[in-house]
Coordinates of C-alpha atoms in Angstrom, one line a residue:
M1 CA 122.8 84.8 156.1
K2 CA 124.0 88.1 154.8
R3 CA 124.8 90.7 157.5
T4 CA 125.0 94.3 156.5
Q5 CA 125.9 97.1 158.9
H6 CA 123.0 99.2 160.0
N7 CA 120.4 97.0 158.4
I8 CA 117.9 94.4 159.5
T9 CA 118.7 91.3 157.5
F10 CA 116.9 88.0 157.2
Q11 CA 117.0 84.4 156.1
K12 CA 114.1 82.5 154.5
N13 CA 111.3 82.0 157.0
T14 CA 113.6 81.4 160.0
K15 CA 115.7 84.2 161.0
K16 CA 115.8 88.0 161.4
S17 CA 118.9 89.9 162.5
I18 CA 120.0 93.4 163.4
F19 CA 123.6 94.3 162.9
V20 CA 124.6 96.7 165.6
A21 CA 127.7 98.9 165.5
F22 CA 128.0 99.9 169.1
F23 CA 130.1 101.6 171.6
A24 CA 131.8 104.4 169.8
L25 CA 133.6 105.7 172.9
S26 CA 135.7 108.9 172.9
L27 CA 137.4 108.9 176.2
L28 CA 137.3 112.1 178.2
A29 CA 135.0 113.5 175.5
T30 CA 131.9 111.5 174.6
M31 CA 130.7 108.0 174.7
T32 CA 127.9 107.1 172.2
L33 CA 126.1 103.9 171.3
I34 CA 125.6 104.3 167.5
P35 CA 122.0 103.6 166.7
I36 CA 121.0 101.1 164.0
D37 CA 118.9 102.3 161.1
Q38 CA 115.2 102.3 161.7
G39 CA 113.0 100.0 159.7
V40 CA 111.0 96.8 159.6
R41 CA 111.4 93.9 157.1
D42 CA 109.2 90.8 157.2
V43 CA 110.8 87.5 156.6
G44 CA 110.6 86.3 153.0
A45 CA 108.2 83.4 152.3
V46 CA 109.6 80.0 151.3
D47 CA 108.2 77.6 148.8
G48 CA 104.8 76.3 149.7
E49 CA 101.2 77.5 149.9
E50 CA 100.9 81.2 150.2
G51 CA 100.1 82.3 153.8
T52 CA 101.4 79.1 155.5
D53 CA 104.9 80.4 156.3
P54 CA 105.6 82.2 159.6
T55 CA 106.6 85.9 159.6
L56 CA 109.1 87.2 162.1
T57 CA 109.8 90.9 162.6
L58 CA 112.7 92.4 164.6
T59 CA 112.6 96.1 164.9
S60 CA 114.7 98.9 166.4
T61 CA 112.7 101.5 168.2
G62 CA 115.3 103.8 169.6
A63 CA 119.0 104.6 170.0
A64 CA 121.2 104.5 173.2
S65 CA 123.9 106.9 174.3
A66 CA 126.1 107.9 177.2
T67 CA 128.4 110.9 177.6
M68 CA 131.5 111.5 179.5
E69 CA 132.4 115.2 179.1
N70 CA 132.9 118.2 181.4
L71 CA 134.2 116.0 184.2
S72 CA 134.2 117.4 187.7
D73 CA 137.4 117.4 189.8
S74 CA 136.2 114.5 191.8
E75 CA 135.5 112.5 188.6
K76 CA 138.9 113.3 187.3
T77 CA 140.4 112.0 190.6
Q78 CA 138.4 108.8 190.3
L79 CA 139.9 108.0 186.9
K80 CA 143.0 106.6 188.6
D81 CA 140.8 103.8 190.0
G82 CA 138.4 103.7 187.1
I83 CA 135.1 105.5 186.5
F84 CA 131.9 103.5 185.7
I85 CA 130.0 104.8 182.6
K86 CA 126.7 103.3 181.6
S87 CA 124.8 103.8 178.4
S88 CA 121.1 104.2 178.1
A89 CA 119.4 101.2 176.4
A90 CA 118.7 100.6 172.8
E91 CA 115.1 99.4 172.4
F92 CA 114.0 96.5 170.2
T93 CA 110.7 94.7 169.5
V94 CA 109.9 91.3 168.1
T95 CA 106.6 90.0 166.7
T96 CA 105.7 86.7 165.0
D97 CA 102.7 84.6 164.0
H98 CA 104.7 81.4 164.4
F99 CA 102.6 79.2 166.6
F100 CA 105.7 77.9 168.5
G101 CA 107.3 81.3 169.2
Y102 CA 110.9 82.4 168.6
E103 CA 114.3 82.8 170.3
L104 CA 116.3 86.0 170.5
L105 CA 120.1 85.6 170.2
I106 CA 123.1 87.8 170.6
S107 CA 126.5 87.1 168.9
A108 CA 129.5 88.9 167.5
E109 CA 131.7 88.7 164.4
D110 CA 134.7 87.5 166.3
D111 CA 135.7 85.8 169.6
A112 CA 138.3 88.4 170.8
G113 CA 135.7 90.4 172.8
N114 CA 137.6 93.6 172.6
L115 CA 136.4 97.2 172.0
V116 CA 138.8 98.0 169.2
G117 CA 140.4 101.5 169.5
T118 CA 141.3 103.9 166.8
V119 CA 144.4 105.0 168.7
T120 CA 147.8 103.2 169.1
T121 CA 150.7 103.2 171.4
E122 CA 154.1 104.7 170.5
D123 CA 155.1 101.4 168.8
A124 CA 151.9 101.4 166.7
T125 CA 150.2 98.7 168.8
P126 CA 146.4 99.2 168.8
V127 CA 144.8 100.1 172.1
N128 CA 141.8 97.9 173.0
I129 CA 139.4 97.6 175.9
A130 CA 138.9 94.0 177.0
S131 CA 135.7 92.4 178.0
I132 CA 134.8 91.4 181.5
E133 CA 135.4 87.6 182.0
N134 CA 132.3 86.7 184.2
E135 CA 128.8 88.0 184.8
L136 CA 128.8 90.9 187.2
T137 CA 126.1 92.9 189.0
E138 CA 126.2 96.7 188.6
A139 CA 127.2 97.0 192.2
E140 CA 130.2 94.8 191.6
F141 CA 131.2 96.6 188.3
S142 CA 130.8 100.1 189.6
A143 CA 132.2 99.8 193.2
A144 CA 134.8 102.4 193.9
N145 CA 137.5 99.8 194.9
A146 CA 136.7 97.4 192.1
T147 CA 139.9 98.2 190.2
T148 CA 140.1 94.6 188.9
Y149 CA 137.5 95.6 186.4
S150 CA 139.2 98.8 185.2
N151 CA 139.5 99.1 181.4
K152 CA 136.8 96.4 181.0
W153 CA 133.4 96.5 179.4
G154 CA 130.2 94.4 179.3
Y155 CA 126.6 94.5 178.1
Y156 CA 123.3 94.3 179.9
Y157 CA 119.8 93.5 178.5
S158 CA 116.2 93.3 179.6
T159 CA 113.3 91.1 178.3
P160 CA 109.6 91.0 179.1
S161 CA 110.4 88.7 182.0
L162 CA 113.9 89.8 183.0
A163 CA 114.9 93.2 184.4
G164 CA 118.5 92.8 183.3
S165 CA 120.5 94.0 186.3
S166 CA 123.7 92.0 185.4
Y167 CA 126.5 92.7 183.0
H168 CA 127.7 90.0 180.6
P169 CA 131.0 89.3 178.8
S170 CA 131.3 90.2 175.2
P171 CA 129.3 88.1 172.7
T172 CA 131.2 85.7 170.5
T173 CA 130.6 84.0 167.3
T174 CA 128.7 81.4 169.3
A175 CA 125.2 82.9 169.7
V176 CA 123.8 83.2 173.2
S177 CA 120.1 83.1 174.0
L178 CA 118.6 86.3 175.4
D179 CA 115.0 85.1 175.4
K180 CA 112.8 82.3 174.2
T181 CA 109.0 82.3 173.7
D182 CA 106.7 79.4 173.1
A183 CA 103.7 81.1 171.3
A184 CA 102.8 83.6 168.6
N185 CA 102.7 87.2 169.6
A186 CA 100.9 89.8 167.6
T187 CA 101.6 92.4 170.3
A188 CA 105.3 93.2 170.2
N189 CA 107.6 91.9 172.9
N190 CA 110.0 94.7 174.1
Y191 CA 113.7 94.3 174.6
S192 CA 116.6 96.6 175.4
V193 CA 120.4 96.2 175.2
G194 CA 122.9 98.6 176.8
F195 CA 126.6 98.7 177.6
A196 CA 128.9 99.9 180.3
A197 CA 132.6 100.3 180.8
R198 CA 135.0 101.1 183.7
I199 CA 137.8 103.3 182.4
N200 CA 140.9 104.6 184.2
N201 CA 143.5 107.2 183.1
T202 CA 145.8 104.7 181.4
I203 CA 143.6 104.5 178.4
P204 CA 144.3 107.2 175.8
T205 CA 141.5 109.3 174.5
G206 CA 140.0 107.8 171.3
T207 CA 137.1 106.0 169.8
Y208 CA 136.6 102.3 170.7
S209 CA 134.0 100.2 169.0
K210 CA 132.7 96.7 168.3
N211 CA 129.9 95.1 166.1
V212 CA 127.4 92.7 167.6
I213 CA 124.4 91.0 166.1
L214 CA 120.9 90.5 167.4
T215 CA 119.0 87.6 165.7
A216 CA 115.4 86.4 166.1
V217 CA 114.9 82.8 165.0
V218 CA 111.6 80.9 164.9
N219 CA 111.6 77.9 167.1
P220 CA 111.5 74.3 165.7
I221 CA 107.9 73.1 165.0
L222 CA 106.7 70.5 167.4
Y223 CA 104.5 67.7 166.1
I224 CA 102.9 64.6 167.5
I225 CA 101.9 61.7 165.2
N226 CA 99.3 59.0 166.1
Y227 CA 99.1 55.9 164.0
N228 CA 95.7 54.3 163.4
T229 CA 95.4 50.7 162.1
N230 CA 92.2 51.7 160.2
T231 CA 90.8 48.1 160.5
T232 CA 89.3 45.8 163.0
S233 CA 91.6 43.0 161.8
E234 CA 94.7 42.1 163.7
V235 CA 97.7 44.3 162.8
T236 CA 101.2 43.7 164.1
N237 CA 104.5 45.8 163.9
M238 CA 102.6 49.1 164.4
P239 CA 104.8 52.2 165.2
A240 CA 104.2 53.7 168.6
S241 CA 101.6 56.5 168.7
G242 CA 102.1 59.8 170.4
E243 CA 105.8 60.1 169.7
E244 CA 107.0 63.7 169.4
G245 CA 109.2 65.2 166.8
T246 CA 110.5 68.6 165.8
T247 CA 111.3 70.2 162.4
A248 CA 112.8 73.4 161.2
G249 CA 110.7 73.2 158.0
T250 CA 107.1 72.6 157.2
T251 CA 107.3 68.7 157.1
G252 CA 107.6 66.1 159.8
T253 CA 109.1 62.6 159.5
V254 CA 106.8 59.5 159.6
S255 CA 108.1 56.3 161.3
K256 CA 110.0 53.9 159.1
I257 CA 108.2 51.0 160.7
V258 CA 106.0 49.1 158.3
P259 CA 102.8 47.5 159.9
R260 CA 101.8 44.0 159.0
R261 CA 98.4 42.5 158.3
E262 CA 97.6 39.0 157.2
G263 CA 97.0 38.7 153.4
L264 CA 97.5 42.4 152.6
A265 CA 100.3 44.9 152.2
F266 CA 100.7 48.3 153.8
G267 CA 100.1 50.9 151.2
G268 CA 101.0 54.0 153.2
W269 CA 99.5 56.3 155.7
C270 CA 96.5 58.5 154.8
T271 CA 96.0 61.8 156.5
V272 CA 92.2 61.2 156.6
A273 CA 90.1 58.2 157.3
S274 CA 88.7 56.9 154.1
A275 CA 85.3 55.2 153.9
T276 CA 86.5 52.5 151.5
E277 CA 89.4 50.2 152.5
G278 CA 92.4 50.6 150.3
E279 CA 91.6 54.2 149.2
C280 CA 93.0 57.4 150.4
T281 CA 91.2 60.7 149.8
G282 CA 93.8 62.8 151.6
E283 CA 97.6 62.9 151.5
L284 CA 99.2 59.5 151.2
V285 CA 102.6 59.2 152.9
K286 CA 105.0 56.2 152.8
A287 CA 106.7 54.8 155.8
G288 CA 109.7 57.0 156.5
G289 CA 108.2 59.8 154.4
E290 CA 107.2 63.3 155.3
V291 CA 103.9 64.8 156.4
T292 CA 102.9 68.4 156.2
V293 CA 103.0 70.3 159.5
S294 CA 101.4 73.7 160.5
T295 CA 103.2 76.8 161.7
T296 CA 100.0 78.4 163.0
S297 CA 98.4 75.6 165.0
A298 CA 99.2 72.6 167.1
N299 CA 100.3 69.5 165.2
N300 CA 98.4 66.5 166.6
I301 CA 98.5 64.4 163.5
E302 CA 96.4 61.3 163.0
L303 CA 97.5 58.9 160.3
Y304 CA 95.4 56.0 159.0
A305 CA 96.9 52.8 157.6
V306 CA 95.9 52.0 154.0
W307 CA 95.8 48.3 153.1
K308 CA 96.4 47.1 149.6
P309 CA 96.8 43.8 147.6
S310 CA 100.1 42.2 148.6
I311 CA 102.7 41.2 146.0
Q312 CA 103.9 38.5 148.4
Q313 CA 100.5 36.9 148.5
Y314 CA 99.8 37.1 144.8
T315 CA 99.4 33.8 142.9
D316 CA 99.8 32.5 139.4
D317 CA 96.1 31.9 139.1
Q318 CA 95.3 35.5 140.1
C319 CA 97.9 36.8 137.7
L320 CA 96.5 34.7 134.8
A321 CA 93.0 35.9 135.5
E322 CA 93.7 39.5 136.3
A323 CA 96.9 40.5 134.5
S324 CA 96.9 38.8 131.1
T325 CA 95.9 41.8 129.1
S326 CA 96.9 44.7 131.3
P327 CA 99.1 45.3 134.3
V328 CA 97.9 45.0 137.9
T329 CA 99.3 47.1 140.7
L330 CA 100.5 45.3 143.9
W331 CA 102.2 46.5 147.1
D332 CA 105.3 45.2 148.8
E333 CA 104.7 44.3 152.5
R334 CA 108.3 45.4 153.3
D335 CA 108.1 49.1 152.6
G336 CA 104.7 49.8 151.0
N337 CA 106.2 50.4 147.5
S338 CA 103.9 49.5 144.6
Y339 CA 104.8 47.5 141.5
T340 CA 102.9 46.7 138.3
V341 CA 102.8 43.0 137.3
Q342 CA 101.7 41.3 134.1
Y343 CA 101.2 37.7 132.9
I344 CA 103.6 37.2 129.9
N345 CA 104.0 33.9 128.1
G346 CA 103.1 31.6 131.0
H347 CA 104.8 33.6 133.8
C348 CA 103.9 36.5 136.0
W349 CA 106.5 39.3 135.9
T350 CA 107.1 42.6 137.6
T351 CA 107.0 45.3 135.0
Q352 CA 108.8 47.9 137.1
N353 CA 112.3 48.0 138.5
M354 CA 112.8 47.2 142.2
S355 CA 113.1 50.1 144.6
L356 CA 113.9 48.3 147.9
A357 CA 116.1 50.4 150.1
L358 CA 118.9 48.5 151.7
E359 CA 120.8 49.5 154.8
A360 CA 123.8 48.1 156.7
G361 CA 122.6 45.7 159.4
M362 CA 119.2 45.4 157.8
T363 CA 117.5 42.0 158.5
L364 CA 115.5 40.4 155.7
S365 CA 112.9 37.7 156.5
S366 CA 111.8 34.8 154.3
D367 CA 108.1 35.6 154.8
T368 CA 108.6 38.8 152.9
T369 CA 111.8 38.3 150.9
N370 CA 113.0 35.6 148.5
L371 CA 115.3 33.6 150.9
R372 CA 114.1 30.3 149.6
G373 CA 117.7 29.1 149.2
L374 CA 118.2 29.3 153.0
V375 CA 115.0 27.4 153.9
P376 CA 115.5 23.6 154.3
E377 CA 113.6 21.7 151.7
G378 CA 110.0 20.9 152.7
S379 CA 110.2 23.3 155.7
T380 CA 107.8 26.1 156.3
E381 CA 110.0 27.8 158.9
I382 CA 110.8 31.5 158.6
V383 CA 114.5 32.3 158.3
T384 CA 116.3 35.6 158.2
T385 CA 119.5 37.0 156.8
T386 CA 121.3 40.2 157.9
L387 CA 123.1 42.5 155.4
G388 CA 126.6 43.6 156.0
T389 CA 128.1 46.8 154.6
V390 CA 125.8 48.6 152.2
G391 CA 127.3 51.6 150.4
V392 CA 125.8 54.4 148.4
L393 CA 127.2 57.2 146.3
P394 CA 129.1 59.4 146.7
N395 CA 131.1 57.8 149.5
K396 CA 130.9 54.3 148.1
I397 CA 131.4 53.5 144.4
F398 CA 130.4 50.6 142.2
N399 CA 133.7 48.7 141.9
T400 CA 133.4 46.1 144.6
Y401 CA 132.4 42.4 144.5
T402 CA 132.4 41.8 148.2
E403 CA 130.2 44.6 149.6
A404 CA 126.7 45.5 148.7
R405 CA 126.1 48.8 146.8
V406 CA 122.8 50.4 146.0
Q407 CA 122.0 53.8 144.4
V408 CA 118.8 55.7 144.8
P409 CA 118.2 57.9 141.8
T410 CA 118.8 61.6 142.3
E411 CA 117.0 64.3 140.4
E412 CA 120.1 64.6 138.2
D413 CA 120.0 60.8 137.5
L414 CA 116.3 61.0 136.5
T415 CA 117.0 63.9 134.2
K416 CA 119.6 61.7 132.5
T417 CA 117.4 58.6 132.3
K418 CA 114.3 60.6 131.4
L419 CA 112.3 58.4 133.8
T420 CA 110.1 58.9 136.9
A421 CA 111.5 57.7 140.2
E422 CA 109.0 54.8 140.2
A423 CA 109.8 53.7 136.6
N424 CA 113.6 54.1 137.1
G425 CA 113.9 52.0 140.3
Y426 CA 117.2 51.6 142.2
W427 CA 120.6 50.2 140.9
Y428 CA 122.2 47.3 142.8
N429 CA 125.5 45.5 142.4
Y430 CA 125.3 41.7 142.5
C431 CA 126.1 41.4 146.2
A432 CA 123.2 43.7 147.0
A433 CA 120.8 42.1 144.4
T434 CA 121.4 38.7 145.9
A435 CA 120.8 39.9 149.5
G436 CA 124.4 39.4 150.4
Q437 CA 124.7 35.8 149.1
R438 CA 126.9 36.1 146.1
C439 CA 129.6 38.5 147.4
E440 CA 132.7 36.4 146.5
A441 CA 135.9 38.2 145.5
S442 CA 136.8 38.9 141.9
G443 CA 137.8 35.8 140.1
T444 CA 135.4 33.5 142.1
N445 CA 132.3 32.1 140.4
G446 CA 130.2 31.4 143.5
G447 CA 127.5 29.4 141.6
E448 CA 123.8 30.0 141.1
A449 CA 122.2 32.6 143.2
T450 CA 119.4 31.1 145.3
I451 CA 118.3 34.2 147.3
D452 CA 117.7 37.8 146.3
I453 CA 115.9 41.0 147.1
C454 CA 112.7 40.1 145.2
P455 CA 109.5 39.7 147.3
A456 CA 108.8 36.3 148.9
N457 CA 107.4 33.8 146.3
W458 CA 109.2 35.8 143.5
K459 CA 112.7 35.5 142.3
M460 CA 115.3 37.0 140.0
P461 CA 115.1 35.0 136.7
S462 CA 117.9 32.8 135.4
D463 CA 119.3 33.4 131.9
T464 CA 117.0 30.7 130.5
E465 CA 114.0 32.2 132.2
W466 CA 114.7 35.6 130.7
N467 CA 114.0 34.0 127.4
N468 CA 110.5 33.1 128.4
I469 CA 109.6 36.7 127.8
G470 CA 110.3 36.1 124.1
G471 CA 107.9 33.3 123.7
D472 CA 108.9 31.8 120.4
G473 CA 112.5 33.1 120.6
S474 CA 111.8 36.1 118.4
W475 CA 111.1 38.5 121.3
S476 CA 107.7 39.3 120.1
K477 CA 106.8 43.0 120.3
V478 CA 103.6 42.2 122.3
N479 CA 105.6 40.5 125.0
V480 CA 108.4 43.0 125.1
D481 CA 105.9 45.9 125.4
A482 CA 104.1 44.1 128.2
F483 CA 107.4 43.7 130.1
S484 CA 107.7 47.5 129.8
P485 CA 111.5 47.7 129.6
V486 CA 113.2 51.0 130.5
A487 CA 116.6 52.4 129.8
A488 CA 117.8 53.3 133.3
G489 CA 121.5 52.7 132.4
Y490 CA 124.0 51.2 134.8
W491 CA 126.6 52.3 137.4
Y492 CA 130.3 51.7 137.4
T493 CA 132.6 53.4 139.9
S494 CA 130.8 56.7 140.4
T495 CA 129.5 57.2 136.8
L496 CA 126.0 56.4 135.4
Y497 CA 126.5 54.9 131.9
N498 CA 124.0 54.8 129.0
P499 CA 121.1 56.6 130.7
S500 CA 118.1 56.7 128.4
T501 CA 119.8 54.5 125.9
G502 CA 120.3 51.1 127.7
G503 CA 118.6 49.0 130.3
Y504 CA 120.2 46.1 132.3
W505 CA 118.8 43.5 134.6
W506 CA 120.6 40.8 136.7
S507 CA 120.0 37.1 136.4
T508 CA 120.8 34.3 138.8
T509 CA 123.1 32.5 136.3
A510 CA 126.9 32.7 136.5
Y511 CA 128.8 33.4 133.3
G512 CA 132.4 33.4 134.3
A513 CA 134.7 33.7 137.3
S514 CA 133.5 37.3 138.1
T515 CA 130.6 37.8 135.8
R516 CA 126.8 37.1 135.6
H517 CA 124.4 36.7 132.8
A518 CA 122.1 39.7 132.4
L519 CA 119.3 40.9 130.2
G520 CA 120.0 44.0 128.1
Y521 CA 117.7 46.5 126.4
S522 CA 118.0 49.2 123.8
P523 CA 115.1 51.4 122.6
S524 CA 116.5 50.8 119.1
Y525 CA 117.0 47.0 119.2
G526 CA 114.7 45.8 122.0
L527 CA 115.6 43.1 124.6
V528 CA 118.7 40.9 124.3
S529 CA 119.5 37.9 126.6
G530 CA 122.7 35.9 127.0
G531 CA 125.0 38.9 127.7
S532 CA 127.1 39.1 130.8
S533 CA 128.6 41.7 133.1
S534 CA 130.9 42.2 136.1
R535 CA 129.2 41.6 139.4
S536 CA 130.6 44.9 140.6
Y537 CA 128.3 46.9 138.3
G538 CA 125.1 48.6 139.4
F539 CA 122.1 47.0 137.4
S540 CA 118.3 47.1 137.8
V541 CA 116.3 44.1 139.2
R542 CA 113.1 42.6 137.9
C543 CA 111.3 39.6 139.4
M544 CA 109.2 36.6 138.2
L545 CA 106.6 34.8 140.3
S546 CA 107.9 31.4 141.3
L547 CA 105.6 29.7 143.8

């Protein structure tokens, strides 16, 4: 926030400040509180729909001053014990249309707390007036025998609900609240700030000053989200309704919990109840996503679950019947992400890269994730596995075999790959792609991967299975086009290589001690199988149906 002397300054949508140069004190002559410039500036709007952003106005409506001249003989005599001088008050007003009100803060540019003098001692040491150390009443500060407070100063203030009879120590760089409201106010709230000092005759005549800052800040927006199953069928794992949250912006955070319903996948939360199941005629929000909140009304938000066809429940017969000539969109029960699938040369394939977010300590379950290699043969029990360390850039780099790494594409990454976030997907090193199974150190083969991050009933293909896309071994253009390869590049250390010119997908097949077979792609040459790469690299993941 830029702070300019004698101006009202502001920060986008949230903050309005007055920079006050105060307390120009000429001892034994005059003491004046320098007024700020008059004027009003509304807060600038932020990105978003016009008229939805709160305005906040902090205005000075008058100056304050105190004089100490033409002292009487008795006043001069009092100077040895200290004379109490109080300014009149500088007046301020604040208005806002922000539904949740604002907070008025006072601070300073330093923590020293002194009124800095323009005079010096004989050895050129500046003469300052120190701040009081604790809050005082006026009776305490002005008492004839209160010599403890001689050559000290403090400030007082009043608010709509506080008369302001106490004096406070100097503001510091840590802002202190003077007032906090909880509603919009079109009618201005009135405030005043004044200053006082107790001076004795040891202080030389001169000017003493300090700058302080008054800042009005809109309060965080309160929102309450209620989650509706939007069905009469049984739904489990629902997030709790009625939980409150706050935000400084214009969006609130939706729960990361993904509800579960037999035979269907959660496709997101809709801001309106749709008449047709699976459709959303309002704003569709993913689990963990953001929902728009209002700055001008209460935010009691109702969200309705949208239920979509599940990729985990999809069968070969369905894929053959529905996706032989064009892709079908299915939803992942784990996070509500959608993927296109297509039937290619006898198998059902995902035709988009995986975008499953992984976190340290995350538990994956065999009813939603391909953990078939952990399930005893012939058993229908549900098993789980828990991920260890999962690192992301920039703190973790892609050069490890033993720890999972995953990279979510940034806007910069997508500019390089020339892909949408949905088409690009995430990059995973082999430890991450295999759900923590193949995390052996460099120089260790580890054998075939039998679990991975594909949905349950799907799997990462082996090197041989990659060749099934080609059909007759010639990588027919029809099959390659149906697979919809993309050149998302790959990560090594902290660098994205070959964006927009190469695509790379892991297989389950070991190639050497520290390498795995992978499928490669070039827009110029098409798909190429049989290649290999270090398990530490960050590649994309595609899946094939394997019931």
